[in-house]
Tab-separated table of C-alpha atoms in Angstrom:
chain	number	residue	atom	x	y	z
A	1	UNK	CA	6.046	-2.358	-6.449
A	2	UNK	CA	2.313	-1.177	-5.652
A	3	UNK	CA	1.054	-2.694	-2.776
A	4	UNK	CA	-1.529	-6.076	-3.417
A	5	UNK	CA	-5.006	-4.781	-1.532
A	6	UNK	CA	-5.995	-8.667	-1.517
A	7	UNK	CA	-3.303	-10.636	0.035
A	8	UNK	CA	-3.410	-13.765	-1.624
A	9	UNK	CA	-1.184	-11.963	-4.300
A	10	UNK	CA	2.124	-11.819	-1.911
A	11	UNK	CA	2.061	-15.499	-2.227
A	12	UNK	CA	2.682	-15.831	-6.314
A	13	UNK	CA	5.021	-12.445	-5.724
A	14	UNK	CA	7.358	-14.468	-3.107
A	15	UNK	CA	7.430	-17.253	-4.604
A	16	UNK	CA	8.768	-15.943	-7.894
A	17	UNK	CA	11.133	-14.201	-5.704
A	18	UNK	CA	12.334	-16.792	-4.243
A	19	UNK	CA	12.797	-18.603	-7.536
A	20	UNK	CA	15.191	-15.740	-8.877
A	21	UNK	CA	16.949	-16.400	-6.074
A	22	UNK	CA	17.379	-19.810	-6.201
A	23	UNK	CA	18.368	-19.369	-10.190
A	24	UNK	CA	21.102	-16.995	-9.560
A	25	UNK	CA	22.604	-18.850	-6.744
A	26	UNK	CA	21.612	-16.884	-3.836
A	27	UNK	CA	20.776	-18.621	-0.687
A	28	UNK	CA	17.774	-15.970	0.005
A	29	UNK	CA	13.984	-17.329	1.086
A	30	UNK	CA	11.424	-15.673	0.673
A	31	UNK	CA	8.475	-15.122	2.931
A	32	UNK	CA	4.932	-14.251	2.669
A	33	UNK	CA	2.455	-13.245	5.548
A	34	UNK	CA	-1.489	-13.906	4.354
A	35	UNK	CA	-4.557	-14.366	6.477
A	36	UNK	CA	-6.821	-16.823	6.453
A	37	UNK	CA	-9.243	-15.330	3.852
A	38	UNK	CA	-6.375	-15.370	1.408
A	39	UNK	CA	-6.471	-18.746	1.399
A	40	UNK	CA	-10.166	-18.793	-0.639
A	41	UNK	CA	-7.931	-16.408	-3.422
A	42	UNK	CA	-7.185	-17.836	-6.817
A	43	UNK	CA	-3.515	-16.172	-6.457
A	44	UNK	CA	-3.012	-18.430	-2.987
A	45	UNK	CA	-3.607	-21.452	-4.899
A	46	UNK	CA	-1.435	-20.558	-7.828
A	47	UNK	CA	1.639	-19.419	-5.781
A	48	UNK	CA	1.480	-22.832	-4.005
A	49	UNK	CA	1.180	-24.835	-7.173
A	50	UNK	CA	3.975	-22.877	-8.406
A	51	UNK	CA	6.337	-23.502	-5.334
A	52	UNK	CA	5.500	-26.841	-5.172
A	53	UNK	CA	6.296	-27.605	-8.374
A	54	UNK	CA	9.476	-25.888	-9.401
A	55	UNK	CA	10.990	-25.993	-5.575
A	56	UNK	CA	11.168	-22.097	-4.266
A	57	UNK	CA	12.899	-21.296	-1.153
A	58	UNK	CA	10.271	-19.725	0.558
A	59	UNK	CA	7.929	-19.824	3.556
A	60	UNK	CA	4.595	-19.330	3.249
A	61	UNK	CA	2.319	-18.107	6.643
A	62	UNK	CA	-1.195	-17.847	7.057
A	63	UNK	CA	-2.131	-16.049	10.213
A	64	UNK	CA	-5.113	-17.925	10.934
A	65	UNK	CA	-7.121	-14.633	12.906
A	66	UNK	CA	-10.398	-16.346	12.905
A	67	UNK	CA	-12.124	-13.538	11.114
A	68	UNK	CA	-11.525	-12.134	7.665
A	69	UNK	CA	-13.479	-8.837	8.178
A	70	UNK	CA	-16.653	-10.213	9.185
A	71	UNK	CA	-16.228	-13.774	7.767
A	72	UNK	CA	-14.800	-16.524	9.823
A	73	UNK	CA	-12.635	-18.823	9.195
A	74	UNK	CA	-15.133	-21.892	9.398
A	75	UNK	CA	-16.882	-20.204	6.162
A	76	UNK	CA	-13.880	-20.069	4.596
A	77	UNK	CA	-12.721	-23.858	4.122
A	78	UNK	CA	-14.525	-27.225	4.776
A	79	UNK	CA	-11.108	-28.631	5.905
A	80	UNK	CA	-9.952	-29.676	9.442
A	81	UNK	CA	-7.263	-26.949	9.364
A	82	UNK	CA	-5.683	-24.506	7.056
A	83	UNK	CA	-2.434	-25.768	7.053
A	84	UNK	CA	-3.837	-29.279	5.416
A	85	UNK	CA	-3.761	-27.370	2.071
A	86	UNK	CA	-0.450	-27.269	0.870
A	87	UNK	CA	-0.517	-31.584	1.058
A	88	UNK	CA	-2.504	-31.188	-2.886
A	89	UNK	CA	0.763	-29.500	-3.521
A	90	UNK	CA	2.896	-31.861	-2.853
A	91	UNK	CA	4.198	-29.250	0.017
A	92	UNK	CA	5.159	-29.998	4.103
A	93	UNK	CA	3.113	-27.888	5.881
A	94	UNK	CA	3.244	-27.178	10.019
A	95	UNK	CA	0.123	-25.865	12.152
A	96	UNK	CA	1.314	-23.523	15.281
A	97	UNK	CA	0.471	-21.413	18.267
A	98	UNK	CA	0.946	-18.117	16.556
A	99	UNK	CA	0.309	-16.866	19.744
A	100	UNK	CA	3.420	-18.561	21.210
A	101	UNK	CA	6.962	-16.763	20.419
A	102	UNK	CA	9.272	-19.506	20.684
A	103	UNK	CA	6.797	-22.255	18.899
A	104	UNK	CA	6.700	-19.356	16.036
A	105	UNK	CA	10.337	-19.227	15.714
A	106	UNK	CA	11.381	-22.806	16.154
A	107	UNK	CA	8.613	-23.274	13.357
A	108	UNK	CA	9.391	-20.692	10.719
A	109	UNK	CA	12.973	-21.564	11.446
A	110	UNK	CA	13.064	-24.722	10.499
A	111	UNK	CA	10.869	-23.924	7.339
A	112	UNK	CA	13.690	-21.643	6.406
A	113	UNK	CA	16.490	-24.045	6.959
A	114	UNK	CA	14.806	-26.379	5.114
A	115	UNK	CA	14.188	-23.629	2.119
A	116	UNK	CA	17.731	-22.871	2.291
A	117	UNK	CA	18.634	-26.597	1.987
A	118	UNK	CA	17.226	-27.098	-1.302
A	119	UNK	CA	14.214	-28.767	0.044
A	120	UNK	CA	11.549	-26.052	-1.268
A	121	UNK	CA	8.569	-24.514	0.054
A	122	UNK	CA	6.780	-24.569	3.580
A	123	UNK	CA	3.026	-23.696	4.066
A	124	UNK	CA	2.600	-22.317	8.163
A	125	UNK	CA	-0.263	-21.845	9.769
A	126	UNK	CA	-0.514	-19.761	12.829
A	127	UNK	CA	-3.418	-19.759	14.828
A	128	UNK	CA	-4.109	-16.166	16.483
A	129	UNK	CA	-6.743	-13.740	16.479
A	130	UNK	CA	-7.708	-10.215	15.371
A	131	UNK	CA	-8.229	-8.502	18.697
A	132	UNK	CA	-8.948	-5.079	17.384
A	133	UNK	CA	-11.995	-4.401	14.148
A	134	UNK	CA	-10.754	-5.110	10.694
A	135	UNK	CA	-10.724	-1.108	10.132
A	136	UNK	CA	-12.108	2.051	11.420
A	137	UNK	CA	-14.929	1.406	9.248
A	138	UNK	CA	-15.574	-1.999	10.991
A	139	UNK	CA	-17.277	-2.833	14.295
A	140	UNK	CA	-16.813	-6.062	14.703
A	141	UNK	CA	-19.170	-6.308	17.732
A	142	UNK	CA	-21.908	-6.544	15.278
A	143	UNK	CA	-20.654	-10.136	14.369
A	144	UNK	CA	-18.498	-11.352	17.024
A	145	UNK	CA	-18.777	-12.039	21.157
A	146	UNK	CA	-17.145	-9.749	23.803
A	147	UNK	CA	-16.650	-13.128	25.476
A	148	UNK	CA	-15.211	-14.137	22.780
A	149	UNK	CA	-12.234	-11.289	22.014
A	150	UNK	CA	-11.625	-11.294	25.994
A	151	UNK	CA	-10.819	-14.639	25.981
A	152	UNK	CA	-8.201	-14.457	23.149
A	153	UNK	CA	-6.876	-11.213	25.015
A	154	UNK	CA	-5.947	-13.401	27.882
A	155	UNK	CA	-3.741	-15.246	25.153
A	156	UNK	CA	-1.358	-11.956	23.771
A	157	UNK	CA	1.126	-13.264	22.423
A	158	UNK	CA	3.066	-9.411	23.423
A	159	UNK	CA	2.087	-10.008	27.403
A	160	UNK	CA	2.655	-13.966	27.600
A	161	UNK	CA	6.454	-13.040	26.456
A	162	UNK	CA	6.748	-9.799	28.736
A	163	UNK	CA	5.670	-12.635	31.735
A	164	UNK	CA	7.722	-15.163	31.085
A	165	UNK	CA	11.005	-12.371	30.968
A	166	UNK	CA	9.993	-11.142	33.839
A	167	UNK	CA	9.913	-14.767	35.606
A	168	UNK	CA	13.154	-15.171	34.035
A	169	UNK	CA	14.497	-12.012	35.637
A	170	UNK	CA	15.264	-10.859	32.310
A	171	UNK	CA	13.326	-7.915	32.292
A	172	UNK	CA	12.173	-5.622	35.101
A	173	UNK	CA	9.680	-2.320	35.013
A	174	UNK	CA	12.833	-0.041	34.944
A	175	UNK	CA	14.087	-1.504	31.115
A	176	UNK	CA	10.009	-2.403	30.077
A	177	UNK	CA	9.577	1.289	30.782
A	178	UNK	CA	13.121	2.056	29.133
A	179	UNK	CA	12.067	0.155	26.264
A	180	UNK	CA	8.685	1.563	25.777
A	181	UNK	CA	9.797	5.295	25.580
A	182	UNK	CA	12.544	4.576	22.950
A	183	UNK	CA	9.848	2.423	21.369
A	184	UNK	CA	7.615	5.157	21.268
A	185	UNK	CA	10.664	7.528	19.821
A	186	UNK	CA	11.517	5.475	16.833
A	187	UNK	CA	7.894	5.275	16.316
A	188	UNK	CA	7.319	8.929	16.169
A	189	UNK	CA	10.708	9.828	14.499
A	190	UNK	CA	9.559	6.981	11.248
A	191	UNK	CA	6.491	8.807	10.713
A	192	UNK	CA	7.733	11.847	10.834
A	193	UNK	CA	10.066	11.015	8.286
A	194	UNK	CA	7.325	9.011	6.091
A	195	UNK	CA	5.637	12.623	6.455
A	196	UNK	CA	8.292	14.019	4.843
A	197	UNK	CA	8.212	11.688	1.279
A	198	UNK	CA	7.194	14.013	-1.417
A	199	UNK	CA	4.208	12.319	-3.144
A	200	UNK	CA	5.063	9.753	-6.060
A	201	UNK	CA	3.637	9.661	-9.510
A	202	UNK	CA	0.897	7.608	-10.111
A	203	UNK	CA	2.595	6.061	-13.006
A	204	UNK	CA	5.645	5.045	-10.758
A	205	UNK	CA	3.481	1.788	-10.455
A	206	UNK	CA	4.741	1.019	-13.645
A	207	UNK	CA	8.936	0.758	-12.481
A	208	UNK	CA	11.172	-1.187	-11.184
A	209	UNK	CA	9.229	-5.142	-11.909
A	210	UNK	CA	9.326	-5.251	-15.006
A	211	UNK	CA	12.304	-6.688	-17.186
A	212	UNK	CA	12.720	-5.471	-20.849
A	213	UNK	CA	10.542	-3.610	-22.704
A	214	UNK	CA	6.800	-3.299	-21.611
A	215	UNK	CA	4.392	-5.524	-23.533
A	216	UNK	CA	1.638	-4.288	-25.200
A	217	UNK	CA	-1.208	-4.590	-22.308
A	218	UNK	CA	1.152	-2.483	-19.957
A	219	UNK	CA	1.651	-0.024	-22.485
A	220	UNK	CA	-2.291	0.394	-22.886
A	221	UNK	CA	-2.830	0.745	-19.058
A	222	UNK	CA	0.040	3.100	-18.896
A	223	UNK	CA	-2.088	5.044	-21.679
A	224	UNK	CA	-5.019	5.286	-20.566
A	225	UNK	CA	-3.503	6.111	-16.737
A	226	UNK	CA	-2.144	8.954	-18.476
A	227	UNK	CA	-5.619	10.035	-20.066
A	228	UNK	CA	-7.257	9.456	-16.808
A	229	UNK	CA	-4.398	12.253	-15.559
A	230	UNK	CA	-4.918	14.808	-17.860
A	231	UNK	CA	-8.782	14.658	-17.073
A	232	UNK	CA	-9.844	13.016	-20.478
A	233	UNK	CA	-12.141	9.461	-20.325
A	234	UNK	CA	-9.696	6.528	-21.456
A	235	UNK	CA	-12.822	4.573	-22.172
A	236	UNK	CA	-13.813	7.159	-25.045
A	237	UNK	CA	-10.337	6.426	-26.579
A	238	UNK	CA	-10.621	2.406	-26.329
A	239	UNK	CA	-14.685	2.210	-27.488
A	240	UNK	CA	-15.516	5.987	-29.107
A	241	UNK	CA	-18.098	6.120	-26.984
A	242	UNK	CA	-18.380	8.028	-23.598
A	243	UNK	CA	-18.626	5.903	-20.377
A	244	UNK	CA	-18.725	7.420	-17.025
């Protein structure tokens, strides 16, 4: 399935996932991860109409990282929280330290109990941040504080959990540093092997999502992809007159 650039389009895909499921009898749910700027996306809206309506098993999370590239997140809704969205839905929703391990896991678990249940959809948020810029063609000191990111730094939700296991006398710098290198092995060893994929088709978008025969707008992109391919102008085939 081609990968959605703008998120808010996992959120209609899982949730007519998670309706298959639910149709054939299969006790699967379905979860979506979407940032907060996803949540101003026609698609987000939809998908959550959708589950709320018809009852999918699935879990829906918005990672609340403050900042949607350079937009954040108080530009992004007039409402107290993000979470608060899913009540015109007629869906429970849950608002959580995303930041917080356990609090994650007790929360999405119970979401996914519930899916599996029969009682339908869940809307998460998780409140975090985006330490790091949106890209390497962002700088996000242009629009945020320093103050600001080292703060939320302080609040890793990777270090808070190494601390507490090492309180616990669960974990010591012998197995951290064990687990690092093999880490750092697997990690290595999967891109080498993603490396190693020959290149698809670009008409491979085209496979494996749809059921029956292509309809007649699918058949037109998949046309004028092919055009495109062979170096001809697909708009001189669909107007008969050259656009560039």
């Amino acid at each position: 399935m081609p990968y959605p650039v703008f998120l808010g389009a996992y959120v209609p895909l899982a949730v007519g996932c998670a309706l298959a499921d639910k149709l054939n009898g299969r006790k699967h749910v379905s979860l979506a991860f979407v940032g907060e700027g996803s949540t101003s996306e026609g698609d987000f809206h939809d998908g959550l109409n959708f589950a709320g309506v018809l009852e999918s098993p699935c879990v829906i999370i918005v990672q609340n990282n403050q900042w949607s590239i350079s937009v954040p997140a108080s530009r992004q809704t007039a409402a107290a929280t993000f979470a608060q969205k899913a009540v015109a839905y007629g869906l429970p929703h849950e608002r959580v330290d995303g930041n917080d391990i356990f609090a994650v896991y007790d929360t999405v678990k119970k979401a996914v109990d519930r899916a599996r249940a029969g009682g339908g959809a869940t809307l998460i948020e998780a409140v975090t941040y985006r330490i790091l810029d949106h890209n390497s063609a962002d700088s996000s000191a242009v629009y945020r504080t320093e103050d600001e990111a080292e703060y939320w730094k302080t609040l890793d939700p990777v270090e808070r959990f190494e601390k507490y296991l090492f309180t616990q006398g669960v974990l010591d710098q012998a197995t951290k540093t064990a687990i690092e290198e093999r880490a750092e092995k697997r990690l290595r060893e999967e891109i080498d092997r993603g490396r190693a994929v020959p290149p698809t088709s670009p008409d491979d978008m085209f496979l494996h999502h749809l059921q029956g025969e292509a309809g007649w707008s699918v058949k037109h992109q998949r046309d004028e992809l092919a055009c495109e391919l062979a170096g001809g102008n697909p708009f001189l085939d669909m107007t008969g007159e050259g656009m560039q």
